[in-house]
Coordinates of C-alpha atoms and ligand atoms in Angstrom, one line a residue:
M922 CA 28.9 -28.9 9.8
C923 CA 31.8 -30.3 7.5
G924 CA 34.3 -27.7 5.5
I925 CA 35.3 -27.7 2.0
V926 CA 38.6 -25.9 0.7
G927 CA 39.7 -26.1 -3.0
Y928 CA 42.6 -24.5 -4.7
V929 CA 44.1 -24.1 -8.4
G930 CA 46.9 -21.7 -8.8
G931 CA 50.5 -21.4 -9.3
R932 CA 51.7 -21.9 -5.6
P933 CA 52.3 -25.2 -3.7
C934 CA 49.0 -25.7 -2.1
R935 CA 49.1 -28.4 0.4
D936 CA 49.8 -25.8 3.3
L937 CA 47.4 -23.3 2.1
L938 CA 44.8 -26.1 2.1
I939 CA 45.3 -26.9 5.7
A940 CA 45.4 -23.5 6.8
G941 CA 42.1 -22.8 5.0
L942 CA 40.7 -25.8 7.0
E943 CA 42.0 -24.5 10.3
K944 CA 39.8 -21.3 9.8
L945 CA 37.0 -23.7 9.3
E946 CA 37.5 -25.8 12.3
Y947 CA 34.9 -23.7 14.4
R948 CA 32.2 -25.6 12.6
G949 CA 33.4 -28.9 14.4
Y950 CA 34.6 -32.0 12.9
D951 CA 35.7 -35.5 13.7
S952 CA 38.1 -36.3 10.8
A953 CA 40.0 -34.5 7.9
G954 CA 41.8 -35.1 4.6
L955 CA 43.2 -33.8 1.4
S956 CA 44.2 -34.7 -2.3
L957 CA 46.6 -33.3 -4.2
L958 CA 47.1 -33.6 -8.0
E959 CA 50.7 -33.6 -9.4
D960 CA 52.6 -35.2 -12.4
G961 CA 49.4 -37.1 -13.5
R962 CA 48.7 -38.6 -10.3
I963 CA 46.3 -37.8 -7.3
D964 CA 47.5 -38.6 -3.7
S965 CA 45.5 -38.4 -0.7
V966 CA 45.8 -38.5 2.9
R967 CA 43.1 -38.8 5.6
A968 CA 43.0 -38.9 9.5
V969 CA 40.5 -39.1 12.1
G970 CA 40.5 -36.3 14.9
N971 CA 41.9 -33.1 14.6
L972 CA 44.0 -31.2 12.0
S973 CA 47.2 -32.0 14.0
N974 CA 46.4 -35.8 13.3
L975 CA 46.2 -34.7 9.7
R976 CA 49.6 -32.8 9.7
A977 CA 51.0 -35.9 11.5
A978 CA 49.7 -38.3 8.7
V979 CA 51.1 -36.2 6.0
A980 CA 54.5 -36.3 7.7
E981 CA 54.3 -40.0 8.0
R982 CA 53.5 -40.3 4.2
R983 CA 57.1 -39.1 3.8
D984 CA 58.6 -42.2 5.7
E985 CA 56.4 -44.4 3.5
G986 CA 57.8 -42.7 0.4
A987 CA 54.5 -41.0 -0.8
V988 CA 56.4 -37.9 -1.9
A989 CA 53.1 -36.4 -3.8
V990 CA 51.8 -35.3 -0.3
A991 CA 54.7 -35.0 2.0
E992 CA 56.9 -33.1 -0.4
T993 CA 54.7 -31.9 -2.9
D994 CA 54.8 -28.8 -5.0
A995 CA 51.2 -29.6 -6.2
T996 CA 49.2 -26.5 -7.1
I997 CA 45.8 -28.0 -7.2
G998 CA 44.1 -29.7 -4.5
L999 CA 41.0 -30.4 -2.3
A1000 CA 40.7 -30.5 1.5
H1001 CA 37.7 -31.2 3.8
T1002 CA 36.8 -31.5 7.4
R1003 CA 34.3 -34.0 8.0
W1004 CA 31.4 -34.4 10.6
A1005 CA 30.3 -37.9 10.5
T1006 CA 26.7 -38.4 9.1
H1007 CA 26.6 -41.3 6.9
G1008 CA 29.1 -43.9 8.1
R1009 CA 31.3 -44.0 11.3
V1010 CA 34.0 -41.8 12.2
T1011 CA 37.0 -43.8 10.5
E1012 CA 39.7 -43.0 8.2
E1013 CA 37.8 -44.8 5.1
N1014 CA 34.9 -42.5 5.8
A1015 CA 36.8 -39.1 5.8
H1016 CA 36.8 -37.2 2.7
P1017 CA 38.2 -36.6 -0.1
H1018 CA 36.5 -39.8 -1.8
S1019 CA 37.2 -41.3 -5.2
D1020 CA 36.2 -43.8 -7.7
E1021 CA 38.0 -47.1 -7.9
E1022 CA 40.6 -45.9 -10.2
G1023 CA 41.3 -42.8 -8.2
D1024 CA 40.9 -40.6 -11.2
V1025 CA 38.0 -38.5 -9.7
H1026 CA 38.3 -37.0 -6.2
I1027 CA 35.6 -35.2 -4.5
V1028 CA 34.8 -33.2 -1.3
L1029 CA 31.0 -32.9 -0.2
N1030 CA 29.2 -30.9 2.5
G1031 CA 25.7 -31.9 3.5
I1032 CA 23.8 -34.8 2.5
V1033 CA 22.8 -36.7 -0.6
E1034 CA 19.4 -38.0 0.2
N1035 CA 19.0 -40.7 -2.4
H1036 CA 22.4 -42.3 -1.9
S1037 CA 20.9 -45.8 -1.3
E1038 CA 19.2 -46.0 -4.4
L1039 CA 22.3 -44.7 -6.6
R1040 CA 24.6 -46.8 -4.4
R1041 CA 22.2 -50.0 -5.4
E1042 CA 22.7 -48.9 -9.1
L1043 CA 26.3 -48.3 -9.1
I1044 CA 27.1 -51.5 -7.2
A1045 CA 25.0 -53.4 -10.1
E1046 CA 26.9 -51.8 -12.6
G1047 CA 30.1 -53.1 -11.3
H1048 CA 31.4 -50.1 -9.0
E1049 CA 33.1 -50.8 -5.8
F1050 CA 33.0 -48.7 -2.9
S1051 CA 35.5 -48.3 -0.1
S1052 CA 33.4 -46.2 2.4
E1053 CA 29.9 -46.1 4.0
T1054 CA 29.3 -42.3 3.0
D1055 CA 27.0 -40.8 0.8
A1056 CA 29.7 -38.7 -0.6
E1057 CA 31.6 -41.4 -2.0
I1058 CA 28.7 -41.9 -4.5
V1059 CA 29.2 -38.5 -6.2
A1060 CA 32.9 -39.6 -7.1
H1061 CA 31.4 -42.8 -8.7
L1062 CA 28.7 -40.8 -10.4
I1063 CA 31.2 -38.3 -11.9
E1064 CA 33.3 -41.2 -13.3
R1065 CA 30.2 -42.7 -14.8
H1066 CA 29.5 -39.6 -17.1
Y1067 CA 33.0 -38.5 -17.7
E1068 CA 33.8 -38.5 -21.4
G1069 CA 36.9 -36.2 -21.1
E1070 CA 34.8 -32.8 -19.8
L1071 CA 34.7 -32.6 -16.1
T1072 CA 32.2 -29.8 -16.0
D1073 CA 29.9 -31.8 -18.1
A1074 CA 30.1 -35.0 -15.9
V1075 CA 29.6 -33.0 -12.8
R1076 CA 26.6 -31.5 -14.4
A1077 CA 25.1 -35.0 -15.2
A1078 CA 26.0 -36.3 -11.7
Y1079 CA 24.3 -33.2 -10.2
A1080 CA 21.3 -34.0 -12.0
E1081 CA 20.9 -37.3 -10.3
L1082 CA 21.3 -36.2 -6.9
R1083 CA 18.6 -35.1 -4.3
G1084 CA 19.3 -33.7 -0.8
H1085 CA 21.1 -30.6 0.3
Y1086 CA 24.8 -30.5 -0.6
A1087 CA 27.8 -28.6 -2.0
F1088 CA 30.6 -30.5 -3.7
V1089 CA 33.9 -29.9 -5.4
A1090 CA 35.6 -32.3 -8.0
M1091 CA 39.0 -32.9 -9.4
H1092 CA 40.2 -35.1 -12.2
V1093 CA 43.4 -36.4 -13.0
E1094 CA 43.1 -35.6 -16.6
H1095 CA 42.3 -31.8 -15.6
P1096 CA 45.4 -30.5 -13.7
G1097 CA 44.5 -26.9 -14.0
T1098 CA 40.5 -27.2 -13.3
L1099 CA 38.0 -27.8 -10.2
V1100 CA 34.7 -27.9 -10.6
G1101 CA 32.0 -27.3 -7.8
A1102 CA 28.4 -27.6 -7.6
R1103 CA 25.9 -26.1 -4.8
H1104 CA 22.5 -27.1 -3.9
E1105 CA 21.5 -25.5 -0.6
C1106 CA 24.7 -25.6 1.2
P1107 CA 27.2 -22.8 0.8
L1108 CA 30.2 -22.5 -1.8
V1109 CA 31.8 -19.4 -2.5
I1110 CA 34.9 -18.4 -5.0
G1111 CA 37.9 -16.8 -4.0
V1112 CA 39.6 -14.8 -6.7
G1113 CA 43.4 -14.1 -6.5
D1114 CA 46.3 -13.2 -8.7
G1115 CA 46.7 -16.3 -10.9
E1116 CA 45.0 -18.3 -8.3
T1117 CA 41.5 -19.4 -7.2
F1118 CA 39.9 -20.9 -4.3
L1119 CA 36.6 -22.6 -3.9
A1120 CA 35.5 -23.1 -0.2
S1121 CA 32.4 -23.5 2.2
A1122 CA 32.9 -20.1 3.7
I1123 CA 35.1 -17.0 3.2
P1124 CA 37.1 -17.4 6.1
A1125 CA 39.0 -20.4 4.7
F1126 CA 40.8 -18.2 1.9
L1127 CA 40.7 -14.7 3.4
R1128 CA 44.2 -14.5 4.2
E1129 CA 45.2 -15.0 0.7
T1130 CA 42.4 -12.9 -1.1
R1131 CA 39.4 -10.6 -0.3
T1132 CA 38.0 -10.8 -3.8
V1133 CA 34.9 -13.1 -3.8
M1134 CA 32.3 -14.3 -6.1
Q1135 CA 29.1 -16.0 -4.8
I1136 CA 27.6 -19.1 -6.1
E1137 CA 23.6 -19.4 -6.0
N1138 CA 21.6 -22.6 -5.6
G1139 CA 21.6 -24.9 -8.4
E1140 CA 24.8 -23.4 -10.1
I1141 CA 27.8 -25.4 -11.5
V1142 CA 31.1 -23.4 -11.4
T1143 CA 34.5 -24.5 -13.1
I1144 CA 37.4 -22.7 -11.9
G1145 CA 41.2 -22.5 -13.2
P1146 CA 44.0 -20.4 -12.0
D1147 CA 42.7 -17.3 -14.1
S1148 CA 39.3 -18.1 -14.9
V1149 CA 35.6 -18.6 -13.3
D1150 CA 32.7 -19.9 -15.2
V1151 CA 29.6 -20.0 -13.6
T1152 CA 26.5 -22.0 -15.4
T1153 CA 23.2 -23.2 -14.4
A1154 CA 22.4 -26.9 -13.9
A1155 CA 21.0 -26.7 -17.6
G1156 CA 24.4 -25.2 -18.8
E1157 CA 23.3 -21.5 -19.2
H1158 CA 26.2 -19.2 -18.6
R1159 CA 25.7 -16.7 -15.6
D1160 CA 27.3 -13.5 -15.3
R1161 CA 28.7 -13.0 -11.6
D1162 CA 29.4 -9.7 -9.9
I1163 CA 32.9 -9.6 -8.0
E1164 CA 32.7 -8.3 -4.6
E1165 CA 35.4 -7.1 -2.2
V1166 CA 35.3 -8.4 1.6
T1167 CA 36.1 -5.7 3.9
W1168 CA 36.0 -7.7 7.2
D1169 CA 39.0 -7.7 9.5
E1170 CA 40.3 -11.2 10.8
D1171 CA 37.7 -11.1 13.7
E1172 CA 34.9 -10.2 11.4
A1173 CA 35.7 -13.0 9.3
E1174 CA 35.5 -15.5 12.1
R1175 CA 32.2 -14.3 12.5
G1176 CA 31.2 -14.4 8.8
G1177 CA 30.7 -10.9 8.6
Y1178 CA 28.1 -10.7 11.3
P1179 CA 28.6 -8.2 14.2
T1180 CA 28.6 -11.1 16.7
F1181 CA 28.8 -14.6 17.0
M1182 CA 25.4 -14.8 18.4
M1183 CA 23.8 -13.3 15.1
K1184 CA 25.9 -15.5 13.2
E1185 CA 24.7 -18.5 15.0
I1186 CA 21.0 -17.3 14.7
H1187 CA 21.5 -17.1 10.9
E1188 CA 23.0 -20.7 10.9
Q1189 CA 19.9 -22.4 12.1
P1190 CA 18.5 -23.5 8.7
D1191 CA 21.7 -25.2 8.2
A1192 CA 22.0 -26.7 11.8
V1193 CA 18.4 -27.9 11.7
A1194 CA 19.1 -29.5 8.1
E1195 CA 22.1 -31.2 9.1
T1196 CA 20.3 -32.5 12.1
I1197 CA 17.3 -34.0 10.6
T1198 CA 18.1 -34.8 6.7
D1199 CA 20.0 -38.1 6.7
R1200 CA 17.6 -39.4 9.3
L1201 CA 14.5 -39.1 7.0
P1202 CA 15.7 -41.7 4.5
E1203 CA 12.1 -42.3 2.8
V1204 CA 9.0 -40.1 2.8
D1205 CA 7.4 -41.9 5.2
E1206 CA 10.2 -43.1 7.6
V1207 CA 12.5 -41.9 10.4
D1208 CA 15.5 -43.8 10.9
L1209 CA 17.3 -43.6 14.4
S1210 CA 18.7 -47.1 14.0
E1211 CA 21.9 -45.3 15.4
L1212 CA 20.4 -45.5 18.9
E1213 CA 20.9 -49.1 19.1
L1214 CA 17.5 -49.8 20.7
S1215 CA 15.9 -53.2 19.8
A1216 CA 12.2 -53.3 18.7
E1217 CA 11.5 -55.1 22.2
Q1218 CA 13.2 -52.4 24.2
V1219 CA 11.1 -49.5 22.3
A1220 CA 7.8 -51.8 22.9
G1221 CA 9.0 -52.0 26.7
I1222 CA 9.3 -48.4 27.4
R1223 CA 6.5 -47.3 29.9
R1224 CA 7.7 -43.8 30.6
I1225 CA 10.3 -41.4 29.4
V1226 CA 11.8 -39.0 31.9
I1227 CA 13.7 -35.9 30.3
V1228 CA 16.6 -34.2 32.4
A1229 CA 18.3 -30.9 31.4
C1230 CA 19.4 -27.5 32.3
G1231 CA 18.5 -24.1 31.1
T1232 CA 17.9 -23.9 27.3
S1233 CA 18.3 -27.5 26.8
Y1234 CA 15.6 -28.2 29.5
H1235 CA 13.3 -25.8 27.5
A1236 CA 13.9 -28.1 24.2
G1237 CA 12.8 -31.0 26.3
L1238 CA 9.5 -29.3 27.2
V1239 CA 8.9 -29.0 23.6
G1240 CA 9.7 -32.5 23.1
R1241 CA 7.3 -33.8 25.4
Y1242 CA 4.4 -32.4 23.5
A1243 CA 5.6 -34.2 20.4
I1244 CA 6.2 -37.4 22.2
E1245 CA 3.0 -37.7 24.2
T1246 CA 1.2 -36.6 21.2
W1247 CA 2.6 -38.8 18.5
A1248 CA 3.7 -41.9 20.6
R1249 CA 1.4 -41.7 23.4
I1250 CA 4.2 -42.5 26.0
P1251 CA 4.2 -40.4 29.3
V1252 CA 6.9 -38.0 29.6
E1253 CA 7.9 -36.5 32.9
M1254 CA 10.4 -33.5 32.7
D1255 CA 13.0 -32.6 35.5
V1256 CA 15.6 -29.8 35.8
A1257 CA 18.7 -31.8 36.2
S1258 CA 20.0 -30.2 39.3
E1259 CA 16.9 -31.2 41.1
Y1260 CA 16.2 -34.5 39.8
R1261 CA 19.6 -35.8 41.3
Y1262 CA 18.6 -34.8 44.7
R1263 CA 15.3 -36.0 45.1
D1264 CA 16.1 -39.8 45.2
P1265 CA 13.8 -40.5 41.9
V1266 CA 11.7 -43.6 41.3
V1267 CA 13.1 -44.8 37.9
G1268 CA 14.1 -48.2 36.8
S1269 CA 14.3 -50.6 33.8
D1270 CA 11.3 -49.8 31.7
D1271 CA 12.1 -46.0 32.0
L1272 CA 13.8 -44.3 29.1
V1273 CA 15.8 -41.3 30.4
I1274 CA 17.0 -38.7 28.0
G1275 CA 19.7 -36.3 29.1
I1276 CA 19.7 -33.2 26.9
T1277 CA 22.9 -31.3 26.9
Q1278 CA 24.6 -29.4 23.8
S1279 CA 27.7 -29.5 25.5
G1280 CA 27.7 -33.1 26.9
E1281 CA 29.5 -31.6 29.8
T1282 CA 27.0 -29.9 32.2
A1283 CA 27.8 -31.6 35.6
D1284 CA 24.1 -31.7 36.9
T1285 CA 22.8 -33.4 33.6
L1286 CA 25.4 -35.8 33.6
A1287 CA 24.9 -36.7 37.6
A1288 CA 21.2 -37.1 36.8
M1289 CA 22.0 -39.3 33.7
R1290 CA 24.5 -41.3 35.8
L1291 CA 21.9 -41.8 38.7
A1292 CA 18.9 -43.2 36.3
R1293 CA 21.6 -45.5 34.6
E1294 CA 22.6 -47.0 37.9
R1295 CA 19.0 -47.8 38.8
G1296 CA 18.3 -49.5 35.6
A1297 CA 17.1 -46.9 33.1
H1298 CA 18.0 -46.9 29.5
V1299 CA 19.9 -43.5 28.9
L1300 CA 19.8 -41.5 25.9
A1301 CA 22.0 -38.4 25.5
I1302 CA 21.0 -35.9 23.0
T1303 CA 24.2 -33.7 22.5
N1304 CA 26.1 -31.6 20.1
V1305 CA 29.6 -32.6 21.0
M1306 CA 31.3 -35.9 19.8
G1307 CA 33.6 -37.5 22.6
S1308 CA 31.8 -35.4 25.4
Q1309 CA 31.3 -37.0 28.7
A1310 CA 27.3 -37.5 28.0
T1311 CA 28.4 -39.7 25.0
R1312 CA 30.6 -41.9 27.0
D1313 CA 27.9 -41.9 30.1
A1314 CA 24.9 -42.8 27.8
D1315 CA 23.5 -46.1 26.5
S1316 CA 22.5 -44.4 23.2
V1317 CA 23.4 -41.2 21.7
L1318 CA 21.7 -38.8 19.4
F1319 CA 23.7 -36.0 18.0
T1320 CA 22.5 -32.8 17.1
R1321 CA 24.7 -31.3 14.1
A1322 CA 24.7 -27.8 14.7
G1323 CA 28.5 -27.1 14.9
L1324 CA 30.5 -25.3 17.3
E1325 CA 28.4 -22.5 19.2
I1326 CA 30.8 -19.9 20.5
G1327 CA 28.2 -17.3 21.6
V1328 CA 27.4 -18.1 25.1
A1329 CA 23.5 -18.0 24.7
A1330 CA 22.5 -21.0 23.0
T1331 CA 20.5 -20.6 19.9
K1332 CA 21.4 -22.8 17.0
T1333 CA 22.0 -25.8 19.4
F1334 CA 18.4 -25.3 21.0
T1335 CA 16.5 -25.2 17.5
S1336 CA 18.8 -28.5 16.5
Q1337 CA 17.8 -29.8 19.9
V1338 CA 14.0 -29.4 19.2
A1339 CA 14.6 -30.7 15.7
A1340 CA 16.4 -33.9 17.2
I1341 CA 13.4 -34.6 19.6
Y1342 CA 10.7 -34.2 16.9
L1343 CA 12.6 -37.1 15.1
L1344 CA 12.9 -39.0 18.3
G1345 CA 8.8 -38.7 19.1
L1346 CA 8.2 -39.6 15.4
W1347 CA 10.3 -42.5 15.3
L1348 CA 9.0 -43.9 18.9
A1349 CA 5.4 -43.3 17.5
Q1350 CA 6.5 -45.2 14.2
S1351 CA 8.3 -48.0 16.1
R1352 CA 5.2 -48.6 18.4
G1353 CA 2.7 -48.4 15.7
H1354 CA 0.9 -45.2 17.2
I1355 CA 0.9 -43.3 14.1
A1356 CA -0.7 -43.8 10.6
R1357 CA 1.9 -43.9 7.7
D1358 CA 0.3 -41.1 5.9
R1359 CA 0.5 -39.0 9.0
V1360 CA 4.3 -39.6 9.3
A1361 CA 4.8 -38.8 5.8
E1362 CA 2.7 -35.7 6.4
L1363 CA 4.8 -34.6 9.3
I1364 CA 8.2 -35.6 7.6
A1365 CA 7.3 -33.3 4.8
E1366 CA 6.9 -30.4 7.3
L1367 CA 10.0 -31.2 9.0
K1368 CA 12.1 -31.2 5.9
A1369 CA 10.4 -27.6 5.3
L1370 CA 11.5 -26.3 8.7
P1371 CA 15.2 -25.3 7.5
R1372 CA 13.6 -23.1 4.8
K1373 CA 10.9 -21.9 7.1
I1374 CA 13.5 -20.8 9.8
G1375 CA 15.6 -18.8 7.1
E1376 CA 12.2 -17.1 6.0
T1377 CA 11.2 -16.3 9.7
I1378 CA 14.6 -14.7 10.2
E1379 CA 14.1 -12.7 7.0
A1380 CA 10.7 -11.6 7.8
T1381 CA 11.1 -10.8 11.2
D1382 CA 14.4 -9.2 11.6
Q1383 CA 13.7 -5.6 10.9
H1384 CA 10.4 -5.5 12.7
V1385 CA 11.9 -7.0 15.8
R1386 CA 14.6 -4.5 15.7
A1387 CA 11.9 -1.8 15.9
I1388 CA 10.1 -3.4 18.6
A1389 CA 13.3 -3.8 20.5
R1390 CA 13.8 0.1 20.0
S1391 CA 10.5 0.7 21.6
H1392 CA 11.1 -1.4 24.6
Y1393 CA 14.9 -1.8 25.3
D1394 CA 14.8 0.8 28.2
G1395 CA 12.0 -1.2 30.1
R1396 CA 12.5 -2.3 33.8
F1397 CA 10.8 -5.8 33.1
F1398 CA 9.4 -8.0 30.5
L1399 CA 6.8 -10.6 30.7
Y1400 CA 6.2 -13.6 28.4
L1401 CA 3.1 -15.4 28.5
G1402 CA 2.2 -18.3 26.6
R1403 CA 0.0 -21.8 26.9
H1404 CA 0.5 -25.4 25.8
I1405 CA 3.4 -25.6 23.1
G1406 CA 3.8 -21.8 23.4
L1407 CA 4.9 -22.0 26.9
P1408 CA 8.4 -23.3 26.7
V1409 CA 8.9 -20.8 23.9
C1410 CA 8.2 -18.2 26.4
L1411 CA 10.3 -19.7 28.9
E1412 CA 13.2 -19.8 26.3
G1413 CA 12.6 -16.0 25.2
A1414 CA 12.7 -15.1 28.8
L1415 CA 15.8 -16.8 29.6
K1416 CA 17.5 -15.3 26.4
M1417 CA 16.4 -11.7 27.5
K1418 CA 17.7 -12.0 31.0
E1419 CA 20.8 -13.7 30.1
I1420 CA 21.9 -11.3 27.6
S1421 CA 20.2 -8.1 28.2
Y1422 CA 20.1 -8.3 32.1
I1423 CA 16.6 -6.8 31.9
P1424 CA 14.3 -8.8 34.4
S1425 CA 12.0 -11.2 32.6
D1426 CA 9.6 -13.9 33.7
A1427 CA 7.5 -16.6 31.7
Y1428 CA 4.3 -17.7 32.9
A1429 CA 1.6 -20.1 31.8
A1430 CA -1.0 -17.5 30.7
G1431 CA -3.7 -19.1 32.5
E1432 CA -1.8 -18.6 35.8
M1433 CA -2.0 -14.7 35.1
K1434 CA -4.8 -14.2 37.3
H1435 CA -3.3 -16.2 40.2
G1436 CA -1.0 -13.3 41.2
P1437 CA 1.4 -12.2 38.2
I1438 CA -1.1 -9.9 36.8
A1439 CA -0.4 -7.4 39.9
L1440 CA 3.1 -6.8 38.0
L1441 CA 1.3 -5.4 34.8
D1442 CA 1.1 -1.7 34.1
E1443 CA 1.3 0.4 30.9
T1444 CA 5.3 0.2 31.5
T1445 CA 5.3 -3.4 30.8
P1446 CA 5.9 -5.0 27.4
V1447 CA 4.0 -8.6 27.6
V1448 CA 5.2 -11.0 24.8
C1449 CA 2.5 -13.3 24.0
V1450 CA 3.2 -16.6 21.9
A1451 CA -0.2 -17.0 20.0
T1452 CA 1.0 -19.0 17.3
E1453 CA -1.5 -21.8 15.9
S1454 CA -2.4 -24.3 18.8
P1455 CA -5.4 -26.1 20.2
V1456 CA -5.6 -23.3 22.7
L1457 CA -5.3 -20.1 20.5
E1458 CA -8.6 -18.9 21.6
K1459 CA -7.6 -19.0 25.2
V1460 CA -4.5 -17.3 24.3
L1461 CA -6.3 -14.6 22.7
S1462 CA -8.7 -13.9 26.1
N1463 CA -5.4 -13.8 27.9
M1464 CA -4.1 -11.2 25.7
A1465 CA -7.2 -9.2 26.3
E1466 CA -6.7 -9.4 30.0
V1467 CA -3.2 -8.0 29.4
R1468 CA -4.5 -5.0 27.5
A1469 CA -7.2 -4.1 29.9
R1470 CA -4.3 -3.4 32.1
G1471 CA -2.7 -1.0 29.9
A1472 CA 0.4 -3.2 29.2
D1473 CA 1.5 -3.2 25.6
V1474 CA 1.3 -6.8 24.1
I1475 CA 3.8 -8.0 21.5
A1476 CA 2.5 -11.0 19.7
I1477 CA 3.9 -13.9 18.0
G1478 CA 1.5 -15.4 15.6
T1479 CA 1.3 -17.6 12.5
Q1480 CA 0.8 -16.1 9.3
G1481 CA -2.6 -16.2 8.1
S1482 CA -4.0 -15.2 11.4
E1483 CA -2.9 -11.5 10.9
L1484 CA -6.3 -10.2 11.4
E1485 CA -7.3 -12.1 14.6
I1486 CA -3.8 -11.6 16.1
G1487 CA -3.6 -7.7 15.0
D1488 CA -6.7 -6.6 16.5
S1489 CA -5.5 -8.3 19.9
A1490 CA -1.9 -7.0 20.2
D1491 CA 0.0 -3.8 20.1
Q1492 CA 2.8 -5.0 17.8
A1493 CA 2.8 -8.4 16.1
L1494 CA 5.2 -10.6 14.3
F1495 CA 4.2 -13.4 12.0
V1496 CA 5.9 -16.9 11.5
P1497 CA 5.2 -19.2 8.7
E1498 CA 2.3 -21.9 9.0
T1499 CA 3.5 -25.4 10.1
D1500 CA 1.9 -28.2 12.0
W1501 CA 1.1 -27.0 15.4
I1502 CA 3.6 -29.1 17.1
L1503 CA 6.3 -27.7 15.1
Q1504 CA 5.5 -24.2 15.5
P1505 CA 7.9 -23.4 18.7
I1506 CA 10.9 -24.0 16.5
L1507 CA 9.7 -21.2 14.4
A1508 CA 8.1 -18.8 17.5
V1509 CA 11.4 -18.9 19.3
I1510 CA 13.2 -17.0 16.6
P1511 CA 11.8 -13.7 16.7
L1512 CA 12.3 -14.0 20.6
Q1513 CA 16.2 -14.9 20.1
L1514 CA 16.2 -11.5 18.0
L1515 CA 14.2 -9.9 20.5
A1516 CA 16.8 -10.3 23.3
Y1517 CA 19.5 -9.9 21.0
Y1518 CA 18.5 -6.4 19.6
T1519 CA 17.5 -5.3 23.2
A1520 CA 21.0 -6.2 24.4
R1521 CA 22.9 -4.7 21.2
L1522 CA 21.0 -1.4 22.0
L1523 CA 22.1 -1.4 25.7
E1524 CA 25.6 -1.8 24.2
L1525 CA 26.1 -5.2 25.8
N1526 CA 28.4 -8.2 25.0
V1527 CA 25.9 -10.5 23.7
D1528 CA 28.6 -13.3 23.0
Q1529 CA 29.9 -13.2 26.5
P1530 CA 27.4 -12.0 29.0
R1531 CA 28.6 -11.1 32.5
N1532 CA 28.9 -14.0 35.1
L1533 CA 28.5 -16.9 32.3
A1534 CA 30.7 -19.1 30.5
K1535 CA 30.1 -21.7 28.0
T1536 CA 30.6 -25.2 29.1
V1537 CA 33.4 -26.5 27.0
T1538 CA 34.3 -30.2 26.7
V1539 CA 37.3 -31.4 28.3
E1540 CA 39.2 -33.9 26.2
Ligands
LIG3053 C1 21.2 -20.4 27.7 C2 22.3 -21.6 27.9 C3 22.2 -22.3 28.9 C4 22.5 -23.9 28.5 C5 22.6 -24.5 30.0 C6 22.7 -26.3 29.5 O1 21.5 -19.7 26.5 O2 23.2 -21.5 26.9 O3 21.0 -22.1 29.7 O4 21.4 -24.2 28.0 O5 23.7 -24.0 30.6 O6 24.0 -26.2 29.0 P1 24.0 -27.8 28.1 O7 23.1 -27.8 27.2 O8 25.4 -27.7 27.7 O9 24.0 -28.7 29.1

């Protein structure tokens, strides 16, 4: 999750820009850079690693005599933290990017989906590229359209781009202007006294100004020290209200949400979009060439073994359905802390997948090492670059959820599930187990997930809050589901016990009659995952059994099944329709919210539950 800061005003801005980047560090990044315009020339500095490396690179430029950055009084500039998506983690791939003459500099967040075709066109016209990134295309496109008006050139470039992104551009001939464009990724304006900021999030400029203006999707904004002009992509002017942000420093870090957990629940559409988009380059193709698995290796996989702990284990359980259904490869699941001690039978025709958001969980790492020693190819799915898991694995698939501060995993879970969906589809496609039009159908559904996750949060939030109010003083929660709904229940129950401390259990609904039914009476809330699936009928019968014991059924259904589910439940929540295998990524959202609101009503610290700490990466 990259970060953008831009400034135009009356003060020297280099340090303001770096201070702004510091406030965006929590999003995670692997390189950073800035460009400053002064005396008719733009100078850039970029560095791999953290902001202290960028600062050191700026200082080095002084020794090299590049006065513009080291000693600058520049009052306009752009800065960026990059999390590698297209192209490796190198200085050349760090932002800002420019055209060959260095006249246009840009910083971009998100992904330009049609970058390959645009790059081919631009190369045919004689453009030369200096990075492997999709972002650099935008600088060249602006240059191609530039006829003296930066806003017009940005508008023309914007019209050619597909994907989800936000970018800001600066041109050497316009020392008092920055132009930004927003398409799905956030961009916000900070209005100061004789100065204006443009950033991907408010904390980047909150120390300098609390006056903000929002930019909506599909809008282009031109800012100067004393001006803000918002237009649509078609060039129509838009009036925009000014808002005053009342957050204190702590709230600012939380993006205005009361807790990190709530902020991270709301970041899930972005996190999933970042994880999937550039790996779906065509309407009917998944690209996971980053795994560096040859066609022979993929064809030779006889079995997949997934090892993980806690929430990551639940992501694996969801992934098992996707891999087995689409790729027809048998998948075994193991809790990593058990796997390592049972002398497992594993060898060279196994692909062993370790799922760990932190990349540092000791049991998962040990299980991965054991499998590798026995000859298996080990793939790590992780959120943290440079973590131990990335060093111990043969292949790595990164989720791109950004740093998760709340101890309870939320956005890392949905990103892991999204990553395994990609893997399942890629394996199916590579082994020829799935028809091209089915791949296209599923890719369209995958691409719609970020929007549907956002809709799920919006549609269920208030309703879940009311449900939490009726049950937060309960002594026990039971979660029941079958098939693809079972991992959702396991995850819902884990979240509930982890942050609300209310004992909670999850069961395969068919197991109810074998004992757990004894737990039920009229005081027990029973959460049933009854989303679209091949076993929905059976789940409905289980719900009837529960109600016959007087317990309250809280059902999670799929939109369109309101009548059927509503009749069988005391309270019901509905998530958008999608392919049944993809339903868990939506169904889990109300369960995250239910645990969250229950804990809040009990006045508990959801970000730091007792006895628990987030695993952090040791450098
Ligand atoms: C639950 C939670 C934990 C982690 C588990 C594994 O909300 O966060 O259950 O999922 O400790 O951690 P990672 O994924 O870092 O290996």
